[in-house]
Structure formats: C-alpha cells, structure tokens
Coordinates of C-alpha atoms in Angstrom, one line a residue:
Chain A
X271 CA 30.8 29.2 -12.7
X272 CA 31.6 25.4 -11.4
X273 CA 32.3 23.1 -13.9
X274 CA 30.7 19.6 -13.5
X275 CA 33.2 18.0 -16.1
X276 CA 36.1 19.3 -13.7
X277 CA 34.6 18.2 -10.3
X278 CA 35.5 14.9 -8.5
X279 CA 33.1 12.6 -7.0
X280 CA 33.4 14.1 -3.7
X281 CA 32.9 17.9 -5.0
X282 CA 29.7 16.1 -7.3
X283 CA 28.5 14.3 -4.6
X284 CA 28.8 17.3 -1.7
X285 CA 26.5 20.0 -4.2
X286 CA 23.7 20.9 -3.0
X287 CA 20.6 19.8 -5.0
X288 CA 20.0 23.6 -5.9
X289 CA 23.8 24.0 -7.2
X290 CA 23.2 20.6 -9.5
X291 CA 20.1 22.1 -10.7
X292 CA 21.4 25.7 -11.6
X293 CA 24.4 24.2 -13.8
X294 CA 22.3 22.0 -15.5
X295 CA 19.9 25.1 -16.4
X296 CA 23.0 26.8 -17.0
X297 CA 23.6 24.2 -20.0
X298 CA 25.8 22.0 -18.2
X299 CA 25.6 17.9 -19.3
X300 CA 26.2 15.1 -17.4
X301 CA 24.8 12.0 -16.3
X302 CA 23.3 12.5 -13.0
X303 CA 24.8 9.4 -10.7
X304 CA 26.8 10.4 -7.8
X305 CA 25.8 13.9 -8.2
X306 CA 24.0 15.3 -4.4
X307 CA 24.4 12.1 -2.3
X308 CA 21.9 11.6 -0.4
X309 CA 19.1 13.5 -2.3
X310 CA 16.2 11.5 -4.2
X311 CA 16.6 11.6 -8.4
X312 CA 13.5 11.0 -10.4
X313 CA 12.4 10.2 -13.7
X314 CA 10.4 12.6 -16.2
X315 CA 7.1 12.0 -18.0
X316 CA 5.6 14.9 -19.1
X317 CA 2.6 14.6 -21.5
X318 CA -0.5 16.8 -22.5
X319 CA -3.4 17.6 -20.3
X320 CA -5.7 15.1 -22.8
X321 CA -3.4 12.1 -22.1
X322 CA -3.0 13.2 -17.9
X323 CA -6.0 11.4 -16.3
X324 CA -4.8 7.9 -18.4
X325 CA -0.9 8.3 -17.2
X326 CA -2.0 9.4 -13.3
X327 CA -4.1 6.2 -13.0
X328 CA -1.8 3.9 -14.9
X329 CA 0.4 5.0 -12.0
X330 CA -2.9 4.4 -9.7
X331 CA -3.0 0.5 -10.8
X332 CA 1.1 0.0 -11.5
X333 CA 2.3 1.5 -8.1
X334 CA 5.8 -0.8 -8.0
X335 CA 6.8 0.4 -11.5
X336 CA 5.1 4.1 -11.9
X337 CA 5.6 5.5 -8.0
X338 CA 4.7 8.8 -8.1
X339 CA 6.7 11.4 -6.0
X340 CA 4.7 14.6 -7.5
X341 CA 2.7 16.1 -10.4
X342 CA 2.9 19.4 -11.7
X343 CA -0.4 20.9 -13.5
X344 CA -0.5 22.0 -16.5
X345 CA 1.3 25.9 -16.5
X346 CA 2.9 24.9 -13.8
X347 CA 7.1 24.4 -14.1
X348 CA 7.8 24.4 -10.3
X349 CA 6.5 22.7 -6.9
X350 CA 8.5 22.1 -3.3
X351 CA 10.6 19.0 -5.3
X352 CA 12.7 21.3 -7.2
X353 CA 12.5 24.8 -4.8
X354 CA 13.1 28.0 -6.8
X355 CA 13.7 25.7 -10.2
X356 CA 12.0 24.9 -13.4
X357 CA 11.6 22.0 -14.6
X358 CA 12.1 23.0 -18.3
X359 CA 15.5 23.9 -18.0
X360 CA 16.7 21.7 -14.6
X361 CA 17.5 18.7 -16.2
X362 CA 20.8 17.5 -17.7
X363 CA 18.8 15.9 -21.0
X364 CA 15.3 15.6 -22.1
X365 CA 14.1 13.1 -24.8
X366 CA 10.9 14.4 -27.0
X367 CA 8.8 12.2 -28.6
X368 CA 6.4 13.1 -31.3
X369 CA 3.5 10.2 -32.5
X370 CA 5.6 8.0 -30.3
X371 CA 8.9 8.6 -32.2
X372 CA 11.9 10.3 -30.4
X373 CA 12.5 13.2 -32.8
X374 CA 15.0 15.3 -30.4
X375 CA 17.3 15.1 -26.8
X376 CA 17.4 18.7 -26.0
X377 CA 18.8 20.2 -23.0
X378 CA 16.6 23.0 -22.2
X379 CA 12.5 22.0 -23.0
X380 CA 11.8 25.8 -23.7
X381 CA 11.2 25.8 -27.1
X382 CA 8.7 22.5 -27.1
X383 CA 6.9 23.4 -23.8
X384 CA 3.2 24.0 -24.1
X385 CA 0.7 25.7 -21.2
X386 CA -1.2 22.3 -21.2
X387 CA 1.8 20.3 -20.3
X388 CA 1.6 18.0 -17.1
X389 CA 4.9 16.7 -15.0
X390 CA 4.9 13.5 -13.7
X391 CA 8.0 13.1 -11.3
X392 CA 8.4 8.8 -10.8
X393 CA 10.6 7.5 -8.3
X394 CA 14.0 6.0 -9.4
X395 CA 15.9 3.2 -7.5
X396 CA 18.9 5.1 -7.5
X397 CA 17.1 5.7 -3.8
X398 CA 17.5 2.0 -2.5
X399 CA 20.5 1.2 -4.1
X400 CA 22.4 3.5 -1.7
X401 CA 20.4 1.8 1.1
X402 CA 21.5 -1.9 -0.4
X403 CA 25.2 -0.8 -0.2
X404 CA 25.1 1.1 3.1
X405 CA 24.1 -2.1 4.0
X406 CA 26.5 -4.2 2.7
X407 CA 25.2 -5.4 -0.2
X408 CA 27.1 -4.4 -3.4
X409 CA 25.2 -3.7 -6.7
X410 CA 26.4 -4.8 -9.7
X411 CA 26.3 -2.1 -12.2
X412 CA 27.5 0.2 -10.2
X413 CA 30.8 -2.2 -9.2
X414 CA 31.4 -2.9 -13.2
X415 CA 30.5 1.1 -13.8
X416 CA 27.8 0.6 -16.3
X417 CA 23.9 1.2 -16.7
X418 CA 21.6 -1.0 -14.6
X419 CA 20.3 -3.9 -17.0
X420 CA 16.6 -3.6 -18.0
X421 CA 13.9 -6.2 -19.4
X422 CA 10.7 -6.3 -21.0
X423 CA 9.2 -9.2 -19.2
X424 CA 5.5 -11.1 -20.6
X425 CA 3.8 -9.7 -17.4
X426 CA 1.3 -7.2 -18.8
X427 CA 0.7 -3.9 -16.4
X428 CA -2.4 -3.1 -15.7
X429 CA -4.1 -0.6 -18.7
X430 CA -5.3 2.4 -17.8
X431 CA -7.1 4.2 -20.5
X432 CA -5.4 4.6 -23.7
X433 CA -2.1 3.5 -21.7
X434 CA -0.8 -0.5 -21.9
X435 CA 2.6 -2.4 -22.3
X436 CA 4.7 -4.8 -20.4
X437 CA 6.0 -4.7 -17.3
X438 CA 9.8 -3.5 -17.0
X439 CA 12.3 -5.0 -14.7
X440 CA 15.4 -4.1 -13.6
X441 CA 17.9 -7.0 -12.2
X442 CA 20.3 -6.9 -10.2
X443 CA 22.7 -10.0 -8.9
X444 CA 22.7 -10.3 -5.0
X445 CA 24.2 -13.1 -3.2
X446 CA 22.1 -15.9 -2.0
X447 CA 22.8 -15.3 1.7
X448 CA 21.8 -11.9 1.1
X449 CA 18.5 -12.0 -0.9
X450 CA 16.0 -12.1 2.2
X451 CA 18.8 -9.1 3.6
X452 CA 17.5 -7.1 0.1
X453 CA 13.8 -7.6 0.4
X454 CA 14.0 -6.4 3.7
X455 CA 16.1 -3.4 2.7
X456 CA 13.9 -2.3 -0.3
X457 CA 10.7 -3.1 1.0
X458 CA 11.0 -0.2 3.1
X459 CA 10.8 2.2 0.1
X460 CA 7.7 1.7 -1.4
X461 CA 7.7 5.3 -3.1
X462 CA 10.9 3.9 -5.7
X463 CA 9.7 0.6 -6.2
X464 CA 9.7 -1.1 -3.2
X465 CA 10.3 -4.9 -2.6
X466 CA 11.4 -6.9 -5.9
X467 CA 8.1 -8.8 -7.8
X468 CA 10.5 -11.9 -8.9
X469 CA 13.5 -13.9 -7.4
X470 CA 15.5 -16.2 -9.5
X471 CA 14.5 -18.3 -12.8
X472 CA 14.4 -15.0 -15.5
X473 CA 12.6 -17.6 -18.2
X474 CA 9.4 -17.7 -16.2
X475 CA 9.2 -13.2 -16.8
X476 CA 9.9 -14.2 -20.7
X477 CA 13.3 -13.0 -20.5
X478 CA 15.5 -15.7 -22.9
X479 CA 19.7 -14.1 -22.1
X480 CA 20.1 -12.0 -19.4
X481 CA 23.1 -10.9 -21.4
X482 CA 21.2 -8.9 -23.6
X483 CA 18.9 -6.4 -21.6
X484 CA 16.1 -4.5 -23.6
X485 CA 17.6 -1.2 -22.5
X486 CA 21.0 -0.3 -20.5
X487 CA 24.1 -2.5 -20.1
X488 CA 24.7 -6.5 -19.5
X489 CA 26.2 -7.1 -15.9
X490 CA 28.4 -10.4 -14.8
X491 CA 26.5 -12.9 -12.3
X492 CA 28.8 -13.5 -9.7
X493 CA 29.1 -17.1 -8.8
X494 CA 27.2 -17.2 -5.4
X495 CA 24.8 -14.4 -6.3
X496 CA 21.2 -15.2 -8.1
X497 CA 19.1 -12.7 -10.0
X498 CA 16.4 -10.2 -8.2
X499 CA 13.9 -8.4 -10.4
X500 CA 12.1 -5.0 -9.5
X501 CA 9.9 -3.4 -11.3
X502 CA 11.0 -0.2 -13.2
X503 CA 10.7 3.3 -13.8
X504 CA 10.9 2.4 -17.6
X505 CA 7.8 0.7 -17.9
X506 CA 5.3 3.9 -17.5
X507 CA 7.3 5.4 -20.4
X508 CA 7.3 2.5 -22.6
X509 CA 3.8 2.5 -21.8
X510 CA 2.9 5.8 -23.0
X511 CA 5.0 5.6 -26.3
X512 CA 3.0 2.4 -27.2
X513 CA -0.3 4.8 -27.0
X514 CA 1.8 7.5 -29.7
X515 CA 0.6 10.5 -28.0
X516 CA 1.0 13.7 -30.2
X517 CA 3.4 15.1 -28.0
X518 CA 5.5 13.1 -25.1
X519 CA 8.5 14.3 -23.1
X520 CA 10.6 12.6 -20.7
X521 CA 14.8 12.5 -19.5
X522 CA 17.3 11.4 -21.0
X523 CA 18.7 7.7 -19.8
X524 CA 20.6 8.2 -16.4
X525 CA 19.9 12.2 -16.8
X526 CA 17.2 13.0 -13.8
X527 CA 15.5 15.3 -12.3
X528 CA 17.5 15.9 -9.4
X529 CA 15.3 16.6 -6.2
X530 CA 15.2 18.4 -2.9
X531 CA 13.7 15.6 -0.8
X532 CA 16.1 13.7 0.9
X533 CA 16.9 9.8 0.0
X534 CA 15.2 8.9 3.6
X535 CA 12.3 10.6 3.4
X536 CA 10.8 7.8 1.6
X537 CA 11.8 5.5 4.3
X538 CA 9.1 3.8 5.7
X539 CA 9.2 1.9 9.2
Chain B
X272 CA -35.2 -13.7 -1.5
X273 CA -33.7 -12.9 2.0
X274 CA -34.9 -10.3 3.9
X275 CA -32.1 -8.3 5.8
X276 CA -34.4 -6.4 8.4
X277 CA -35.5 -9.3 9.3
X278 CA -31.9 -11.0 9.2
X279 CA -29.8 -11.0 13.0
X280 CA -26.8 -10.3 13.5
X281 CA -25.1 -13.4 12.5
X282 CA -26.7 -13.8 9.2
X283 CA -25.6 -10.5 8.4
X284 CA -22.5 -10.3 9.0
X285 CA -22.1 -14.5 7.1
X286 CA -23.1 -12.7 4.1
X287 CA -21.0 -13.2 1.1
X288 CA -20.3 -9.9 -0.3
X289 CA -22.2 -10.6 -3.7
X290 CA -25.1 -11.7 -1.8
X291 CA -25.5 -8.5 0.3
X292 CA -24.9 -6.1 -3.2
X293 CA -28.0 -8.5 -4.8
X294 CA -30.1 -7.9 -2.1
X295 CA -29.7 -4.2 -2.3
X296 CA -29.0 -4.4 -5.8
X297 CA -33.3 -5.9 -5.5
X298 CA -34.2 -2.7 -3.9
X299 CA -33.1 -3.2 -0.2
X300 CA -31.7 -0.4 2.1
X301 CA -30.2 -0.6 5.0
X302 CA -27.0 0.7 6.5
X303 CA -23.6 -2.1 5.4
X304 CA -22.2 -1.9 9.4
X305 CA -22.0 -5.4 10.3
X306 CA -22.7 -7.1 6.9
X307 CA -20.3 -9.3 5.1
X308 CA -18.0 -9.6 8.0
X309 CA -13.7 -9.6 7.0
X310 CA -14.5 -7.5 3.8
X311 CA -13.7 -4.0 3.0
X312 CA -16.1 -1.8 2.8
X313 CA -15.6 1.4 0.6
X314 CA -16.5 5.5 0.3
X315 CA -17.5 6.2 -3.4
X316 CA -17.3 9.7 -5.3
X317 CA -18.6 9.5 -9.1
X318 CA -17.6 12.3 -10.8
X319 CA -17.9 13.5 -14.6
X320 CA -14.6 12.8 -17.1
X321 CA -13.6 16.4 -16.8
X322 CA -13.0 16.4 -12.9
X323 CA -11.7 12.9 -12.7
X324 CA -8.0 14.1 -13.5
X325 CA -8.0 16.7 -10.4
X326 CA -9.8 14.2 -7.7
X327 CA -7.7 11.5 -8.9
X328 CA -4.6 14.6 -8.2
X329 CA -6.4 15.6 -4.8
X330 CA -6.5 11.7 -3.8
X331 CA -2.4 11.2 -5.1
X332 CA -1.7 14.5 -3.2
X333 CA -3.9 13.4 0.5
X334 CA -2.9 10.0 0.5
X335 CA -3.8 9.8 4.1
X336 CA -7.6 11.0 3.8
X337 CA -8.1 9.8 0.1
X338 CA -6.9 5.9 -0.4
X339 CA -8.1 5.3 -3.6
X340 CA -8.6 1.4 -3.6
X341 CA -10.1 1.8 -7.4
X342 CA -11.1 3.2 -10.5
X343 CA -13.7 2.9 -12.9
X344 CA -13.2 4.7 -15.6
X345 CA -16.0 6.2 -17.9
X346 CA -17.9 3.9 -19.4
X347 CA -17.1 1.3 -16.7
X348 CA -19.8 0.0 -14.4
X349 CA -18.1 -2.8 -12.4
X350 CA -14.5 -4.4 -11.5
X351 CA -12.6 -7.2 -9.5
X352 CA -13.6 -5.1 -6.5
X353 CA -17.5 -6.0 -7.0
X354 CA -17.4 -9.3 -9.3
X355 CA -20.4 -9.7 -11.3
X356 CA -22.1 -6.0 -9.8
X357 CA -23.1 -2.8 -10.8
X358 CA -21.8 0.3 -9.1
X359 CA -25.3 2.1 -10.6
X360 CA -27.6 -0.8 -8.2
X361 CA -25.1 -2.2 -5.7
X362 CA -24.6 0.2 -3.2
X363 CA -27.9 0.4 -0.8
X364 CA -27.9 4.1 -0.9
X365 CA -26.4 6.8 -3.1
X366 CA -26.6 11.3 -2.5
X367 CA -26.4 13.1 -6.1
X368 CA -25.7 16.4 -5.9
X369 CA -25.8 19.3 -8.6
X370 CA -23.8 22.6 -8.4
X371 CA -22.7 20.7 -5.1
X372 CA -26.2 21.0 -3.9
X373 CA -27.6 17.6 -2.4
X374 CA -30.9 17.1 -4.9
X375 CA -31.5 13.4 -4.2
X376 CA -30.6 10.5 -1.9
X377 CA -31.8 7.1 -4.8
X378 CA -31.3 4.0 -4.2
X379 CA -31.2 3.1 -8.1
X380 CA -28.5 5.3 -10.2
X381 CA -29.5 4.3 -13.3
X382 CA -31.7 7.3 -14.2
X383 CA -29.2 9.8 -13.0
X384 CA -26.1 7.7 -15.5
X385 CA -24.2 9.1 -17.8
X386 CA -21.5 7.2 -20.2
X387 CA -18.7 10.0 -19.0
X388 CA -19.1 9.2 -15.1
X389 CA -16.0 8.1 -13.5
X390 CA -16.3 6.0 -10.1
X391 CA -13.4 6.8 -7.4
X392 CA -13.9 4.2 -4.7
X393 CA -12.4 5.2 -1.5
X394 CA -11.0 3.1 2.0
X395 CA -12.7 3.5 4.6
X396 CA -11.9 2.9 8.7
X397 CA -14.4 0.1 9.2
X398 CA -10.9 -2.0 8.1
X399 CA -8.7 -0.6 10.5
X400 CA -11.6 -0.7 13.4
X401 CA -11.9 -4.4 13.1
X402 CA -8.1 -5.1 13.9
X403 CA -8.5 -2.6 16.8
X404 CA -11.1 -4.7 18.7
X405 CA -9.3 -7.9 17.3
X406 CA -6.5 -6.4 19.4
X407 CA -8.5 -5.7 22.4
X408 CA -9.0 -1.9 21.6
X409 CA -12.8 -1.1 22.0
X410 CA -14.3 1.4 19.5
X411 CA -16.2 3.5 21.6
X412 CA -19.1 4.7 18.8
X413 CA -19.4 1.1 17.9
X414 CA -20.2 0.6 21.7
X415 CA -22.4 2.7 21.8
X416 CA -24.6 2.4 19.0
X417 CA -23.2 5.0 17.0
X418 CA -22.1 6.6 14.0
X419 CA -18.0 7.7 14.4
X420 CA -18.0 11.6 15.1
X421 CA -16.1 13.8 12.1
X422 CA -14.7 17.1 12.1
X423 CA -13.8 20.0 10.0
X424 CA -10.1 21.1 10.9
X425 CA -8.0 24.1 10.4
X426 CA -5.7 21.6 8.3
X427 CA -6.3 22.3 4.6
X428 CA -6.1 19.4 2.3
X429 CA -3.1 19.9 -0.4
X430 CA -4.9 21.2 -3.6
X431 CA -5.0 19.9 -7.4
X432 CA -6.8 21.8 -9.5
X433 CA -9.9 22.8 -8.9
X434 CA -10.5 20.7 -5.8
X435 CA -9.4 22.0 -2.1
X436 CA -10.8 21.7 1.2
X437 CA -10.4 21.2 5.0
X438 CA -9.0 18.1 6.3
X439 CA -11.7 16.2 8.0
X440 CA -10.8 13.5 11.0
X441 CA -13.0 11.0 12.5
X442 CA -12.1 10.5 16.1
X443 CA -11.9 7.4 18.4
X444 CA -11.5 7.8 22.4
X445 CA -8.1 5.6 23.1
X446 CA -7.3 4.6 26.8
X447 CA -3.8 6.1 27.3
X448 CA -1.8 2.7 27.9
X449 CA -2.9 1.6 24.5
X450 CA -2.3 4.8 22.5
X451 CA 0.7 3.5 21.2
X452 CA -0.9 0.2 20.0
X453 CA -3.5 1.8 18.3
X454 CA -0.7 3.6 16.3
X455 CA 0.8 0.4 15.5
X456 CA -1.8 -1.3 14.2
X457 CA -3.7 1.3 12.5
X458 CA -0.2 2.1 11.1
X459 CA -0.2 -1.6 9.3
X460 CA -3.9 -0.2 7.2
X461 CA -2.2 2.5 4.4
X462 CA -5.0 1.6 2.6
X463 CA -7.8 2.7 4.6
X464 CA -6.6 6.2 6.5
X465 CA -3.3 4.3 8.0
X466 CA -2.1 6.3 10.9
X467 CA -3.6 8.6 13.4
X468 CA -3.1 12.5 12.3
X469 CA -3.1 14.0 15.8
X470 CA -3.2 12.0 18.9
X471 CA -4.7 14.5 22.2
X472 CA -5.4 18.5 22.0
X473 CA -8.3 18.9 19.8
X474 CA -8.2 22.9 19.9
X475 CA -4.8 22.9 17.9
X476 CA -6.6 20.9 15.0
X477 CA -9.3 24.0 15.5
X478 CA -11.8 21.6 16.9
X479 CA -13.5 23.7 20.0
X480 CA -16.4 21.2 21.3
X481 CA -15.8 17.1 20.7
X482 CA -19.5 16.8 21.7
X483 CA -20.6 19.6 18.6
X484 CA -19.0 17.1 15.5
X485 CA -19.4 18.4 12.0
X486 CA -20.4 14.7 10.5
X487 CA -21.7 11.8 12.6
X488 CA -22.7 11.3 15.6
X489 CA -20.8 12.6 19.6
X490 CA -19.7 9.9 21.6
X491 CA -18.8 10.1 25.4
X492 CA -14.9 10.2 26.1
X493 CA -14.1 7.5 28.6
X494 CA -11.9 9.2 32.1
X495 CA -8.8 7.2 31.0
X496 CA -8.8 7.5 27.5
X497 CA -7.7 10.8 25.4
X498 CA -9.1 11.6 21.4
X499 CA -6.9 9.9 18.6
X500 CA -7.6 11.9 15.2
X501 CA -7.5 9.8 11.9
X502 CA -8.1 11.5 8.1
X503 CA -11.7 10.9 7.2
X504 CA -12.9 9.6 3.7
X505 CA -15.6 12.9 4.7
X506 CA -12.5 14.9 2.7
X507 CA -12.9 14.4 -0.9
X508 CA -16.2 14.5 -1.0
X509 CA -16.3 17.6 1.0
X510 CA -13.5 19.4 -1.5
X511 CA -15.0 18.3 -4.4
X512 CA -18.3 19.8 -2.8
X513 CA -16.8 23.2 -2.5
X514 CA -15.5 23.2 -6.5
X515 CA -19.6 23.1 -6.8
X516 CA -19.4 20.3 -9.9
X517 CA -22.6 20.6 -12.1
X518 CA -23.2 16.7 -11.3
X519 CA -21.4 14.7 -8.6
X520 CA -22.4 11.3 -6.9
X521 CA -21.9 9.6 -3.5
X522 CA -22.9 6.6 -0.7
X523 CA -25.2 7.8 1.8
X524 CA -23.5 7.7 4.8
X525 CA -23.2 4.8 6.3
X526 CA -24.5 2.8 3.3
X527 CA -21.6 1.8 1.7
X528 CA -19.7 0.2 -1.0
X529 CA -19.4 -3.7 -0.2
X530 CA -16.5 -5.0 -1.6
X531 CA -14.7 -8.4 -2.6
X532 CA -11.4 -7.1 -1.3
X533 CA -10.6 -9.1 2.7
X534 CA -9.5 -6.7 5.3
X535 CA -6.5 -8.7 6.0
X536 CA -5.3 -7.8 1.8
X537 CA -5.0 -4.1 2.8
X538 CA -2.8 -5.1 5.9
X539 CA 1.1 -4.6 5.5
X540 CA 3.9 -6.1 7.1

C-alpha cells in the first residue's frame, strides 16, 4: 500500500480523492493540506438526531460561517461527496466530545457511531485560498507553513434552538492594493464562506493581539498588507459545544473530510 | 379602518407592509398581488416539530425550488420578517390539511395552533417578476390578468427523509431576443427561485400540453417568444403533501405572506 508519510507534495497533491480516502480508512494520519489539489475539503459535525433540526438551522441563519455542502441522515455513512466511502472511517482524525468535553481523537469513529447519528459536511476555505493565490495573492499561513489564525470576535451568531456562541473569524494579511482584488475573488464562493464580513481595525470584532489567536497559529503582518476577516468553519462547532450535547463528533484540526466535488464547483459567476 | 376592496390600485400597492397584515390580520381577505409594492412576498409551510428537520433537509437539498427566507421555530409566532405580526392572523388566507388531505381554507389559525408548529417561510417569484418588467420584460400572466401556470415535471426533487416529490416549474413566455436577459437578471434573485431550470422544449421536462397546467392558470404564448421554466415554491408543499403529515399548514394560493424584507435585499451583485 502507498504510504502518505513517504509521498511528496506532488504524489499528495496528484491522489485522487478516492486513494486519500482509502489510506486514511486504512489507518493512515496526516494532516490533510496539499493532499488532492483541486478537490473541495470540508469540516465534520456530526451530532444526534435530537440536536439535528437546531444545528441544520443554525446553519440556515449563519450561512458565511456554517456553509453547508451536504448532510447525511441518520444510518446513513455515505452520499455522492465521498463515492464508495464512509464517513466513519475516511477521515485522517476525528475529535469526540462528550457533555461538551473532548474525551477522545480517534481515527476510525466505529466504535462511538450510533444509528441516530447525523453528518453535517461545512465548507472550508481551504477552497478560496487556492483561488486567492492562483490569483496572485499570497496567503500568509501557508507562506510561514503554519495553521490559519482564528478569533472569537464579540459578534453573536444568530441562535438557533439550543445552539448559540460568537462568531469565529479567520484572518488573513492581504496587501492593501489587493484587498478589493480578494473580495472580488472570494465572493465568488459563497458555499466556503464567501466574501470577508470585516476589513481592517480587529479592536472593533473584540479582538485585543492579533498575536494570540483563540485557535491555530499567530501569522506576521507584512508591512503594506492590512488584516481581512472571514467568517469560519469553527464557529458552528464552538457553537454546539457551548449547548454540551450528550454526544458531539467532529475532525480533528486541519484533518478533513476530503471530497469528491471539485474546488470549482462552488464557483459562482 | 381601510377597506381594501374598495382600495385602487395605487393605495394598494402604497401600503406599508404592517398595514396590509393589520388589515387582514382584522379579518380581511383578498389576494396580496399588487399590495405593498417593493416588498417580498413569501410561500409558507407550518409543519409539526417532528417533520421540521426533513423539510428544513428537503429545502437545504432543492435550493432552487425551496429558498427558505425564514424560520420560526416551535413556539415562535413572529420575527424581523413581519415586525410586530402574527403568522396565526397575518396572512389573508391559510389551507390546513390533515393526513395531507385539504380540510379547511381559515382565515384565523388560531384554533387550528399548536405550541410544536414550526413556520418555514418560503421566496416566492413575485421578486424576481418585478425586476423583469423593471427591465422591460413583460410577464405575460400578469398581462393578462392571471395566475402564473405550474407544472408537475418528470424531475424529482432530491429527497430527505420522509419528504420527496416532483419538481414543479412555473412558466413565463420570453421573446427570444431577451431570453438571455431574463437569465441574467433572474440569475441576480437566489433567494426567490434564481435562475431559469429549462429554457424551450416542454415535453423533455414531461410537460405534454402548456395550455393543461397542474397549478394556476394557462396563458397564451406570444409568436416570438418561447417557455422559460423556473422551480416553483408549488414543490415543498407538494412533497410534504405526499409524506401525508397528520397536520400540515399553508397560504392559499395567491394570498400570501407580506413581508418587511425589500426586493432589492434579496438582489446579488
């Protein structure tokens, strides 16, 4: 069998989505940037049937941070994202949280999976930052080889149910002459995020140092460059934690759900 | 208090929309085509709790035939979308059905409520219509004095859960040279339908006789125009119709929800 560790970026980036997915099931590891170029990654939220209708319309009312590219229902482990793959087992790393409290990061979700279990596959901007850079923009965190930063900022999302929190944002430095360039460029995916919600001044989201992001890694501002905001895949997650379900499962940082739909399929004119 | 039979045309369509949902909200019935000019008028489908995960799946899944401009959920009566209203007294005219068997067209919910209802309220084309005759595009039903022919498809609707259906289309006559137009600018309304589905050849949607719709009323086909198909708000309701739920609620047609939303805020770039 191939082994991911052993591959270089171009083997990684020319598997299939199929391959990627049958080496992870196989018990492979790895983070999942750079892996199928070209094809759409997602984030994970998988919760229990009770908790479903709640987490579908937070995503209703918070469609820039909870895009929804596909639901399975409950028994279900399949659909047309991931062809001839399940998603118990497809993913690099799964996080499970019990009463709100990660108790486990598995790699296969077999022994935890339950036949009222719904999948909730949310785009991940992983989709638009190829677009930025085939357009000449470069993106930060991927230059210095780290984790895009993340913030909670004071903008509530709207509740839904049971489910409430704070908006998350994502930033990433673009050059001033470039910032209208980046609006343009992302605003044509509105199925992973879309157009940013905030442009400069990070005090006015609540956000005190943007040298010490609530989740993934601090990036240098380049001189010229100011920060852009977009709103995050990490907010419907956060979300659901702060409403302790009994049972809630979702990937593990930078680990996705690798898909079969291709990057410009959520292209829009 | 007002009387709108005996308003004209102007009057009507001056109408704030809180003014036209008091007047009905007092008992008066009359279709909303026309009233409360620039605001978006909606579809509704009031379903109990236990469906509301699968129609809110159905809508997420049919974007194109379901737009889902809110949500109340159980317990709810009102929102931003109709400050200061009732969704049990604001609409003029409401169908209940039981076992998906029409039992009663009120004008007054309140005797049929229940504290687990959940209110889905749908786009509808009146938007888009407006900014085709703003554009010089005439509507032929609205010329003549009609309602817009539907019709069953042989396009089924993606399914989620218990709810599945045909895909129903409303059609408009388009003169050839401004097919493309229409396209465009109905294109702009995701909210309300977006898009045409099928533009010429009714028989490969499985439509044998345009004069013969399922829904609405036939309109005559101008020489130099050819039928434009768009997805009808008709398709929820008719899915969840055919899942037979033991209590479900809609607008009469043609008497529909007026909301506080412009037009123009469903319009994208």
């Amino acid at each position: 069998m191939l082994d991911l560790q052993s591959m270089n970026n171009v083997e990684k980036s020319a598997m299939s989505p199929r391959e990627a997915r049958e080496l992870f099931r196989a018990g492979q590891v790895l983070p999942t940037a750079g892996i199928s170029a070209g094809y759409a990654q997602a984030n994970l939220m998988i919760v229990p049937q009770q908790l479903a209708f709640d987490v579908l319309l937070f995503a209703q009312r918070n469609p820039k941070s909870c895009p929804i590219l596909g639901v399975l229902e409950a028994g279900q482990t399949s659909s047309e994202l991931l062809a001839g793959g399940d998603i118990r087992t497809d993913v690099p790393k799964y996080v499970v949280y019990e009463d709100g409290v990660k108790v486990a990061e598995p790699t296969d979700l077999r022994e935890y999976w339950r036949d009222d279990l719904v999948t909730f596959i949310v785009g991940c901007s992983f989709t638009f930052e190829t677009a930025l850079m085939e357009n000449g923009i470069s993106v930060a965190h991927i230059d210095q080889g780290v984790n895009v930063p993340m913030y909670k900022t004071n903008r509530r999302s709207t509740t839904a149910g049971t489910i409430s929190g704070p908006m998350v944002v994502s930033m990433r430095p673009i050059p001033a002459a470039r910032v209208a360039d980046a609006v343009r460029i992302t605003s044509r995916y509105p199925a992973v995020h879309g157009a940013p919600v905030h442009i400069g001044n990070p005090g006015e989201l609540g956000i005190e140092d943007l040298a010490a992001p609530d989740f993934g890694d601090p990036v240098e501002i380049p001189e010229e460059s100011i920060p852009v905001f977009w709103a995050c895949g990490v907010t419907p997650q956060a979300a659901v934690m702060e409403s302790r379900p009994a049972l809630a499962i979702g990937h593990a940082p930078g680990h996705m759900l690798i898909t079969d739909i291709r990057d410009t399929e959520y292209q829009v004119p």
